Coordinates of C-alpha atoms (C1' of nucleotides) in Angstrom, one line a residue:
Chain A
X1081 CA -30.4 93.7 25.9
X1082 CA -27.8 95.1 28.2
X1083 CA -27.2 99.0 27.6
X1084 CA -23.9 101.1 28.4
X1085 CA -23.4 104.9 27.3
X1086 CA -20.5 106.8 26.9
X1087 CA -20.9 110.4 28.1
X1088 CA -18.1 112.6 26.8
X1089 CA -17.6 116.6 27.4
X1090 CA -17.5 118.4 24.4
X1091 CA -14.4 120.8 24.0
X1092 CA -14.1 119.9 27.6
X1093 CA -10.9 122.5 28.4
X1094 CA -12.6 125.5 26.1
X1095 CA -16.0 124.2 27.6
X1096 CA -14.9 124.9 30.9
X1097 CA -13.2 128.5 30.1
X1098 CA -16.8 129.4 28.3
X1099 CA -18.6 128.8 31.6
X1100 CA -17.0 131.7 33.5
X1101 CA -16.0 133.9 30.2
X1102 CA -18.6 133.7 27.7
X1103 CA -17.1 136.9 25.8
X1104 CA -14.8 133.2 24.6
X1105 CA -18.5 132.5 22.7
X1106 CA -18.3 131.4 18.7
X1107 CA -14.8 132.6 18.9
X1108 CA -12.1 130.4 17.9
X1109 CA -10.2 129.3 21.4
X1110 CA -7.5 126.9 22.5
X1111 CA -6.2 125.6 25.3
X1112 CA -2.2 124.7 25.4
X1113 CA -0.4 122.1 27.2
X1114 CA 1.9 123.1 30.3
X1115 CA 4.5 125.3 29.1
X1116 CA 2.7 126.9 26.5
X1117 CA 4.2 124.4 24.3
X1118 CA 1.0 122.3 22.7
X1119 CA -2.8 122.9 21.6
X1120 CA -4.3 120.6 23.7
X1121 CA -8.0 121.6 23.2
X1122 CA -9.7 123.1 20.5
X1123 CA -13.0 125.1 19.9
X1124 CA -15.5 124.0 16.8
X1125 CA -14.4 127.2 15.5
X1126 CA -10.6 126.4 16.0
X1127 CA -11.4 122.7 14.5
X1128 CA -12.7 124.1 11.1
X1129 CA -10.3 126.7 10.8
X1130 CA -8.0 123.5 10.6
X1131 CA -5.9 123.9 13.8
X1132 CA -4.4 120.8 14.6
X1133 CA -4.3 118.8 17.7
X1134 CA -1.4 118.2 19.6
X1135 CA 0.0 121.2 16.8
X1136 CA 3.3 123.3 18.6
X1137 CA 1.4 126.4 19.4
X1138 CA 4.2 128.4 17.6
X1139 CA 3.4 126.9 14.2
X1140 CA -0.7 127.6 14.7
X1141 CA 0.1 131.2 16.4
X1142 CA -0.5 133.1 13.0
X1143 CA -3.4 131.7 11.7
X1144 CA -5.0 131.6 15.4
X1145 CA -4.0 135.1 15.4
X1146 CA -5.3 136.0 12.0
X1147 CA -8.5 135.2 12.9
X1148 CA -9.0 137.0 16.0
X1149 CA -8.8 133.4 18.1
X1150 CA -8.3 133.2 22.0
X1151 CA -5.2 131.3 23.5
X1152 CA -5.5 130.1 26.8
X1153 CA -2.5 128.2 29.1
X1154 CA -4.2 125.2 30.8
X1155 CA -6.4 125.7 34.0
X1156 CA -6.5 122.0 36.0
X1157 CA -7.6 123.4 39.0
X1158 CA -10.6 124.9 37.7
X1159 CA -10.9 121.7 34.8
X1160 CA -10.6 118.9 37.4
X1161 CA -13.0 120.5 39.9
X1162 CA -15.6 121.3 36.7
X1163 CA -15.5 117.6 35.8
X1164 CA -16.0 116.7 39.2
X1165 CA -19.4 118.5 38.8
X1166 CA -20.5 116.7 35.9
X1167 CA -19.4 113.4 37.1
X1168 CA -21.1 113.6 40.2
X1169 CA -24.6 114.3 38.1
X1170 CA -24.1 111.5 36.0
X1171 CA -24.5 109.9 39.2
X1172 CA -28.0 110.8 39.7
X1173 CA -28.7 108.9 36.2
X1174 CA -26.9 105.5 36.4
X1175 CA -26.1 102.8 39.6
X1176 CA -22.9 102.6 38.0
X1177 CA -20.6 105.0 36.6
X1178 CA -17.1 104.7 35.6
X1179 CA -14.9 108.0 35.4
X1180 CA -12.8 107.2 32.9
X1181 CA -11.1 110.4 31.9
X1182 CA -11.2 113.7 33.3
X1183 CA -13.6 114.6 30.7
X1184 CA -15.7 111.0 29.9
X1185 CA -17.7 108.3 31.7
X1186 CA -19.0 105.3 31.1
X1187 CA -22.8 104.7 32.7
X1188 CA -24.1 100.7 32.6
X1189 CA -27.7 100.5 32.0
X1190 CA -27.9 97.5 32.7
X1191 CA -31.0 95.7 31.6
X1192 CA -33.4 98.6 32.0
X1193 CA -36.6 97.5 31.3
X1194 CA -39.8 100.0 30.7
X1195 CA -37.2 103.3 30.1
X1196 CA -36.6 104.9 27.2
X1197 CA -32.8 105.3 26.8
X1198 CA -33.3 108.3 24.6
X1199 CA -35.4 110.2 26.8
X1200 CA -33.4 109.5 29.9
X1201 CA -30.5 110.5 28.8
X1202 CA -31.4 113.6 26.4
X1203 CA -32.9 115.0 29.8
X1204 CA -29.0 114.0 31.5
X1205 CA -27.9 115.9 28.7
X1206 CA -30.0 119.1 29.3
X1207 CA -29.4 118.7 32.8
X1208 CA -25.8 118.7 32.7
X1209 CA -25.7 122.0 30.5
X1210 CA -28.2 124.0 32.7
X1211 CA -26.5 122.9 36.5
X1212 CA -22.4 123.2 35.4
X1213 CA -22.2 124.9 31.6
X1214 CA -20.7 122.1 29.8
X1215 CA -22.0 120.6 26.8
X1216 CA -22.1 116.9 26.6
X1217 CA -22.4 114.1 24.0
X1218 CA -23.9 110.5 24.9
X1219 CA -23.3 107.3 22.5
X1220 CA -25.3 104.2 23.5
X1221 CA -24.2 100.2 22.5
X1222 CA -24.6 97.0 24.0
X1223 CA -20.6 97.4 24.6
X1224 CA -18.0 100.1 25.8
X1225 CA -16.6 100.0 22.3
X1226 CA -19.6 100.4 20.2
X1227 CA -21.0 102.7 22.6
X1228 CA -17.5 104.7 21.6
X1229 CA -18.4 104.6 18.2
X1230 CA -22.1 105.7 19.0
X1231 CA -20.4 108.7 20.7
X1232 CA -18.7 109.5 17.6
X1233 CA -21.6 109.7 15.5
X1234 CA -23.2 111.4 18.7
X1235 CA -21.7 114.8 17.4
X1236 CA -23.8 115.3 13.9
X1237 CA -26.8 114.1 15.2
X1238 CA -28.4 116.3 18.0
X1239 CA -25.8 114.4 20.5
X1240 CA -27.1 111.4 21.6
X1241 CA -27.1 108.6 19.7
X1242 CA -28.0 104.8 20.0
X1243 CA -26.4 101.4 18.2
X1244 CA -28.4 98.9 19.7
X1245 CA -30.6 97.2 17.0
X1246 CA -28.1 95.0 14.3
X1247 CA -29.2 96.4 11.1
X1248 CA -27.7 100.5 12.9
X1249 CA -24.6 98.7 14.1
X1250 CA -23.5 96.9 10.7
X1251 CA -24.3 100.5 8.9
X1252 CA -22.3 102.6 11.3
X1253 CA -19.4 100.0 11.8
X1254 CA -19.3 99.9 7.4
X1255 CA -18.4 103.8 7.5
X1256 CA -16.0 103.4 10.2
X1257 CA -12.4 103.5 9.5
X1258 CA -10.5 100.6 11.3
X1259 CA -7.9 103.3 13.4
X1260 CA -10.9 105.1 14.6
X1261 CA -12.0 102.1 16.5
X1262 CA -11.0 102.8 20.5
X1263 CA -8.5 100.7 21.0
X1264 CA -6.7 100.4 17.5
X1265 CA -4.0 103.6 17.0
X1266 CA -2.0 104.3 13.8
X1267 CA 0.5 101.2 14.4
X1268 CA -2.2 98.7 14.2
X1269 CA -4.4 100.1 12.1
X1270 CA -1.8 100.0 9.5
X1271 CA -1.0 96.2 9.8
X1272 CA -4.5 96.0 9.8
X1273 CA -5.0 97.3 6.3
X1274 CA -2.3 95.5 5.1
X1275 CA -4.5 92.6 5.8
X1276 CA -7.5 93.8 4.2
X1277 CA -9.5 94.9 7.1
X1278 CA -10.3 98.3 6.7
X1279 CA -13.5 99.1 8.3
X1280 CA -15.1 98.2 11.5
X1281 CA -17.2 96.2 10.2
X1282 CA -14.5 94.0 8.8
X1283 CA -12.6 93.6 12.0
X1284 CA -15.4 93.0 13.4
X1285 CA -16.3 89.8 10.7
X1286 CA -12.7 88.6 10.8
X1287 CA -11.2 85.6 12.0
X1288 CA -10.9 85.8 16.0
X1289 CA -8.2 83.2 16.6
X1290 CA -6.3 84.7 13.1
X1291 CA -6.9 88.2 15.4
X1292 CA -5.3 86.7 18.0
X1293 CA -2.5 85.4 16.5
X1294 CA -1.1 88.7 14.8
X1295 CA -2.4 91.3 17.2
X1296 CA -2.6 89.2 20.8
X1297 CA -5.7 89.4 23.4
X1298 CA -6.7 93.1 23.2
X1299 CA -7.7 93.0 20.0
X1300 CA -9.2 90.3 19.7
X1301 CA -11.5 91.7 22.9
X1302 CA -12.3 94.6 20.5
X1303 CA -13.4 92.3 17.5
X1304 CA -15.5 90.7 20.5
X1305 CA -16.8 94.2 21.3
X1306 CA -17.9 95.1 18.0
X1307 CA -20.2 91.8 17.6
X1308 CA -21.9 92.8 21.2
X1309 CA -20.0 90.2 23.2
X1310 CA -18.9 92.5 26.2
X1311 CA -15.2 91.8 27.0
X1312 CA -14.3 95.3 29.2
X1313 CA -16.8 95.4 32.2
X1314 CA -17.8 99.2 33.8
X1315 CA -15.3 99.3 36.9
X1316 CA -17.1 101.7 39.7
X1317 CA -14.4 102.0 41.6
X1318 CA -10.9 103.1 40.1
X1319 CA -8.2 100.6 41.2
X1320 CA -5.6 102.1 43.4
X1321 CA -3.1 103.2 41.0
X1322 CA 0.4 101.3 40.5
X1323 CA 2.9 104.0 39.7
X1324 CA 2.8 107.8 40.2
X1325 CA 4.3 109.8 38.0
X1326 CA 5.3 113.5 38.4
X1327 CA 6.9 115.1 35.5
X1328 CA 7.7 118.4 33.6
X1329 CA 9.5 120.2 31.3
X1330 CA 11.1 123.6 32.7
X1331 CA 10.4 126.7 31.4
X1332 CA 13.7 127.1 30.2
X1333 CA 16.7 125.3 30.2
X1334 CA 18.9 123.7 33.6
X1335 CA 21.7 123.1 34.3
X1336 CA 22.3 123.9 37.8
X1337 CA 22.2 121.0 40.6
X1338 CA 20.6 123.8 42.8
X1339 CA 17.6 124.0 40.5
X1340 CA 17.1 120.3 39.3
X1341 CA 17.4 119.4 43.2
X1342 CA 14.2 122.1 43.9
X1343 CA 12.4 120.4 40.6
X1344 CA 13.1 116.5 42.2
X1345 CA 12.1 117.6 45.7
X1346 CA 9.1 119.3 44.4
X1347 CA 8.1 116.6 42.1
X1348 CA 8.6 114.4 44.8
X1349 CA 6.1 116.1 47.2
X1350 CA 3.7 115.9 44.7
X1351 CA 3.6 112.6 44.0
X1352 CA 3.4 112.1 47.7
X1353 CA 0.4 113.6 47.8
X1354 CA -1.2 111.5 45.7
X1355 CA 0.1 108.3 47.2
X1356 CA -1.5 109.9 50.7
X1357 CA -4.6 110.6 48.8
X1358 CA -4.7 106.9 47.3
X1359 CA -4.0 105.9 50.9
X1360 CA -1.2 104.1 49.5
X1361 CA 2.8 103.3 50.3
X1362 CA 5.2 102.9 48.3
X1363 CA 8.4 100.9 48.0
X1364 CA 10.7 102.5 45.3
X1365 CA 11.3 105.7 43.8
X1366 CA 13.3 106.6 40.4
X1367 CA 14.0 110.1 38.8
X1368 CA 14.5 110.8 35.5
X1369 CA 16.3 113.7 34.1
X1370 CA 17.0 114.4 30.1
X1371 CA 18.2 117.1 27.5
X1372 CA 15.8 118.1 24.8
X1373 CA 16.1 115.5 22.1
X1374 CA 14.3 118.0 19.4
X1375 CA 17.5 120.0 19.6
X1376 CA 19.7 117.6 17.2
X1377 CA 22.7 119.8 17.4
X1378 CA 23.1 119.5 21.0
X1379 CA 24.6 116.6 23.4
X1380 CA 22.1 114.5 25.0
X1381 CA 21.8 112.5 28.1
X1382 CA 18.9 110.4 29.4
X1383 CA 19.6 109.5 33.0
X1384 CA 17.3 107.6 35.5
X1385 CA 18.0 106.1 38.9
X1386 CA 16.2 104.6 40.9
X1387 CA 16.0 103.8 45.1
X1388 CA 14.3 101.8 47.3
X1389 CA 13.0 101.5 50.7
X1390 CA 13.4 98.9 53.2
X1391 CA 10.0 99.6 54.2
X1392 CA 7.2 101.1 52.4
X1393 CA 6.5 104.8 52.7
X1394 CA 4.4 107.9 51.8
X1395 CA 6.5 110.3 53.6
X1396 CA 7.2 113.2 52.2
X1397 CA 10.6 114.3 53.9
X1398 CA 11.5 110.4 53.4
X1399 CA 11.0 110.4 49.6
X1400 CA 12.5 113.8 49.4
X1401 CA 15.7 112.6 50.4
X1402 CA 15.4 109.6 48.2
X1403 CA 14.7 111.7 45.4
X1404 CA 17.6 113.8 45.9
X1405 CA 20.3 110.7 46.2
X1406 CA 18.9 109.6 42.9
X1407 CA 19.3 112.8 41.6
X1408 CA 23.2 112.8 42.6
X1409 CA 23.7 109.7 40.7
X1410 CA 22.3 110.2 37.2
X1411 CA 23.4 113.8 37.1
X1412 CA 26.2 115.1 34.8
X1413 CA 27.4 118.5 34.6
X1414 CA 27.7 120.1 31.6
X1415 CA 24.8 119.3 30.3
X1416 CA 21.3 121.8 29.8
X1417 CA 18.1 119.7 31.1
X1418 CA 14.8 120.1 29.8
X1419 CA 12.7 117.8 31.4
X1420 CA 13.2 115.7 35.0
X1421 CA 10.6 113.8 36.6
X1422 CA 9.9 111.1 39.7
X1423 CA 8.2 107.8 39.1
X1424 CA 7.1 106.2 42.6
X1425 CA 6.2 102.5 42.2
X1426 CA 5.7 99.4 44.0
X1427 CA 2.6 101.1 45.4
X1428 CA 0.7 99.2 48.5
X1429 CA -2.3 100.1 50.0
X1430 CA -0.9 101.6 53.5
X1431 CA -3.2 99.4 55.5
X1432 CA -2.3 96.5 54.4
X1433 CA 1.3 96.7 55.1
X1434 CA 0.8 97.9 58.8
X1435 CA -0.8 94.2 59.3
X1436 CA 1.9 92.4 57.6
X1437 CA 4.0 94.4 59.9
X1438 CA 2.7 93.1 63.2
X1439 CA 2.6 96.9 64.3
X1440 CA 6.9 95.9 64.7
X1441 CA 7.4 99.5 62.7
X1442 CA 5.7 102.6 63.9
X1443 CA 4.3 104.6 60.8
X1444 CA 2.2 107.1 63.5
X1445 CA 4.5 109.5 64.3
X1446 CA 5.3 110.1 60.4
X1447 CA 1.6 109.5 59.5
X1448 CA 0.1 112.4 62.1
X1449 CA 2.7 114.6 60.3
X1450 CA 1.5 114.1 57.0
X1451 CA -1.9 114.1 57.6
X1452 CA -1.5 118.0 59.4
X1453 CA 0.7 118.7 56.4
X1454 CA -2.3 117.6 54.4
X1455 CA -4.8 119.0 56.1
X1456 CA -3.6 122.5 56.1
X1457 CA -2.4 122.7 52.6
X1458 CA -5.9 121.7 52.0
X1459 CA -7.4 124.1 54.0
X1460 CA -5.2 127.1 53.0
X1461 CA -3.5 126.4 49.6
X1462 CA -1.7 124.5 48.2
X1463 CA 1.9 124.6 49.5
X1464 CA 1.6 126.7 52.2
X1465 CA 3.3 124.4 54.5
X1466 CA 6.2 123.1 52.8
X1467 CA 9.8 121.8 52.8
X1468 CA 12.6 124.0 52.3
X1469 CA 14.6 121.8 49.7
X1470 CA 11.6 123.1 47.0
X1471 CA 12.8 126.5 46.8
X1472 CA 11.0 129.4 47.0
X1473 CA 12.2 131.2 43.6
X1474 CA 12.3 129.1 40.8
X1475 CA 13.0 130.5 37.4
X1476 CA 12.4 126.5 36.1
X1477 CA 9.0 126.7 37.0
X1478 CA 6.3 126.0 34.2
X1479 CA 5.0 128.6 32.1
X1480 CA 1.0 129.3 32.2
X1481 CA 1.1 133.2 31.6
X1482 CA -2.3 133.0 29.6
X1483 CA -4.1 130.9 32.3
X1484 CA -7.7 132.2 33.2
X1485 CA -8.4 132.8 37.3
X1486 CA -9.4 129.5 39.1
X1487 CA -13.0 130.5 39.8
X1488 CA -14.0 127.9 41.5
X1489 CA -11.4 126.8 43.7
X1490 CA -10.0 129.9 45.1
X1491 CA -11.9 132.7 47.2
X1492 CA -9.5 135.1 45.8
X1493 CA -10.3 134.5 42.3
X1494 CA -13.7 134.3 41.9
X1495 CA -15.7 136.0 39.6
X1496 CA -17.0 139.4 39.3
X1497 CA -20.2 140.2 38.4
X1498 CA -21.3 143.7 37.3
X1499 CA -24.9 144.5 37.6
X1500 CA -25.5 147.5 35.3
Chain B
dT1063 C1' 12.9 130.7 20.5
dC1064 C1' 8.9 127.7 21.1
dT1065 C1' 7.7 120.9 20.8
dG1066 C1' 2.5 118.0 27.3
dG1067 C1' 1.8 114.8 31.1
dG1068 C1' 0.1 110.7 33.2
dG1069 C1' -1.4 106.3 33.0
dT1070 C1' -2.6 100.9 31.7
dC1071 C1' -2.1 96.3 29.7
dC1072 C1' 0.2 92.6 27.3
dT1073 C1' 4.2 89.9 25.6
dA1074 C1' 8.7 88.1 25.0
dG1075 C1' 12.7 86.7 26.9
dG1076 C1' 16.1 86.1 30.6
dA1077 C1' 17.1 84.5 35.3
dC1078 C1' 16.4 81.3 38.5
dC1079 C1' 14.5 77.2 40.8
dC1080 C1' 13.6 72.3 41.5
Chain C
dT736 C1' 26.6 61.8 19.6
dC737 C1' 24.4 62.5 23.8
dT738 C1' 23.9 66.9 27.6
dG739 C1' 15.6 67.6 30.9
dG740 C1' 11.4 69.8 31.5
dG741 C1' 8.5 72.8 33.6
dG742 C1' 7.3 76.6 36.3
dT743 C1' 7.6 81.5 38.2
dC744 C1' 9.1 86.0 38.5
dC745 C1' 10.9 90.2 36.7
dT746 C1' 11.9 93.6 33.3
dA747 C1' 11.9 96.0 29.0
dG748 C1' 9.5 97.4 25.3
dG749 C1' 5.5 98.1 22.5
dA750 C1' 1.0 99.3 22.0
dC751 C1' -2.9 102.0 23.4
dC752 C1' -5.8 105.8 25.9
dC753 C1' -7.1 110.9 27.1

DNA sequence: TCTGGGGTCCTAGGACCC
DNA sequence: TCTGGGGTCCTAGGACCC
């Protein structure tokens, strides 16, 4: 019998914050979205105090202030480089792991013979707690979706948790409601119950081809899933990605060109970056800019335009100035923006085109620029080289006033400890 | 006053071609 | 009254995930 896990971080935002401030401890804590604006992670404590997920932090301020809670902005730099650390020790304890999330994994077992899955990974668990802080919960199945449900009941019962034998899996899937299945959300849960199926388990014992027909192919995949047929293999490497998107809403309110131009250009650098770091090209570009819909009284405008290139790129200056002709075109005075982003698409992987090119177009010159640019922003922060259409004061920039010190990304923040 | 950001996959339908 | 059939490609929209 064929084995996968999934290993999920529990709390994994407040997880992270506990590591370095443990004063955080058994008190309630959140962590908001960018901007201050959502909860995005919750403590145990927060969860039974009935803070919601995904809540406007202005509706749950009161009761998070009644009772003494902690309210954190969100911390990627120290998040991302914390998950790196337990991903790379999941490592040690599977051949093949697939980083799903920032804060989950899936490890194939394949067919191990002569180990007890329990005992293996109980001791990943401990291990992963003593070497980066974080907490973590494993759920074990014969596929990625019942090993998602295993993870579930993971958390009441001493965090791992196994549904490999038939007689566990029918019990478990019989006290599983259909929309917690990964995979089926609100939408078609709903059309689900309208047809009777209510429970895993019955999803799992309807009709495939009568699946098919009302849902399509993914869902009938899942029904697959959930009788042990494995339909969604463990990917080791991550695909190269097709779009990049770099989006956010400002701090407050824009409606100069000046401002939204520094927001495009920046945007546009940083989803440069990423194509660089993909080692990908790409071949179009489109902004987006919009008003804020939730204010009903107002005027609205949604405007996107797009651009592309006669040849693919990854340079930054290049999709700059794309960005900013985009930018030109969709914009109408008069308006006060909330939100613009840039959407880069038609990625290719960089080598590639430079064969189909027959070497006719010279990427070098451009390509040794970017790779100092890179190499020094790397080495000294962030944005320390940049170009001038991002601005240097920007009064749209995102809110994070309650963000914790990156401790373990920046020499200048790292932690103090007192010896008394 | 305040309301996140970044992705993927699938399907249906239109445009276009021979 | 009759006015093909089959294939591909692209796009928009809907659904989902964390």
């Amino acid at each position: 019998m064929c084995a996968v896990a999934l290993v999920d971080c529990r709390n994994f935002y407040v997880s992270c914050e506990r590591v370095f401030n443990p004063k955080l401890m058994n008190r309630p804590t959140v962590v908001l979205s960018n901007n201050d604006g959502c909860i995005i992670a919750r403590s145990e404590e927060a969860k039974t105090a009935g803070v919601r997920m995904g809540a406007p932090y202005h509706e749950e301020k009161e009761r998070l202030a009644r009772m003494g809670g902690a309210v954190l902005s969100s911390n990627y730099a120290l998040y991302g480089d914390m998950s790196t650390r337990v991903m790379s020790l999941l490592g040690e304890f599977s051949p093949k792991v697939e980083i799903y999330s920032i804060d989950e994994a899936f490890l194939d077992f394949g067919n191990l013979a002569g180990i007890d899955l329990m005992d293996h990974t109980r001791w990943m668990r401990e291990r992963a707690l003593r070497w980066t802080g974080i907490p973590v919960g494993v759920g074990i199945g014969p596929t990625k979706v019942i090993a998602k449900a295993a993870n579930k009941l993971a958390k009441r019962n001493g965090g791992v948790f196994a549904l490999l034998e038939e007689g566990a899996i029918r019990t478990a899937l019989a006290g599983m409601a259909v929309e917690d299945i990964w995979g089926i959300g609100g939408r078609w849960g709903k059309r689900l119950r309208r047809m009777g199926i209510e429970t895993a388990l019955a999803l799992r014992e309807a009709e495939p081809t009568r699946i098919r027909q009302g849902f399509g192919v993914v869902v009938q995949r899942i029904l697959y899933e959930l009788r042990g047929v494995s339909c969604l293999s463990i990917e080791n490497a991550p695909p190269a990605k097709k779009e990049i998107c770099v989006s956010r809403s400002f701090r407050k309110r824009v409606g100069a060109m000046e401002e939204l131009s520094q927001a495009a250009a920046s945007y546009a650098t940083r989803a440069a970056e990423k194509l660089r770091r993909d080692g990908s090209r790409a071949c179009g570009l489109s902004v987006f800019i919009h008003t804020n819909h939730f204010r009903e009284g107002e005027p609205q405008y949604n405007g996107s335009g797009s651009v592309r290139f006669a040849h693919p790129t990854s340079d930054t200056g290049l999709l700059i100035r794309a960005a900013l002709a985009a930018l030109r075109r969709i914009h109408r005075p008069g308006y006060l923006y909330h939100k613009a982003g840039v959407l880069l698409f038609d990625i290719a992987p960089a080598r590639r085109v430079q064969e189909e090119m027959f070497d006719r177009l010279d990427f070098s010159r451009s390509d040794a620029l970017m790779s100092t640019l890179d190499a020094l922003n790397t080495r000294m922060g962030r944005a320390t080289v940049r170009y001038g259409a991002e601005g240097f004061e920007a009064a749209w920039r995102m809110k994070g006033e309650m963000r914790s010190p990156r401790y373990t990304t920046r020499w200048e923040e790292l932690a103090k400890v007192r010896a008394v």
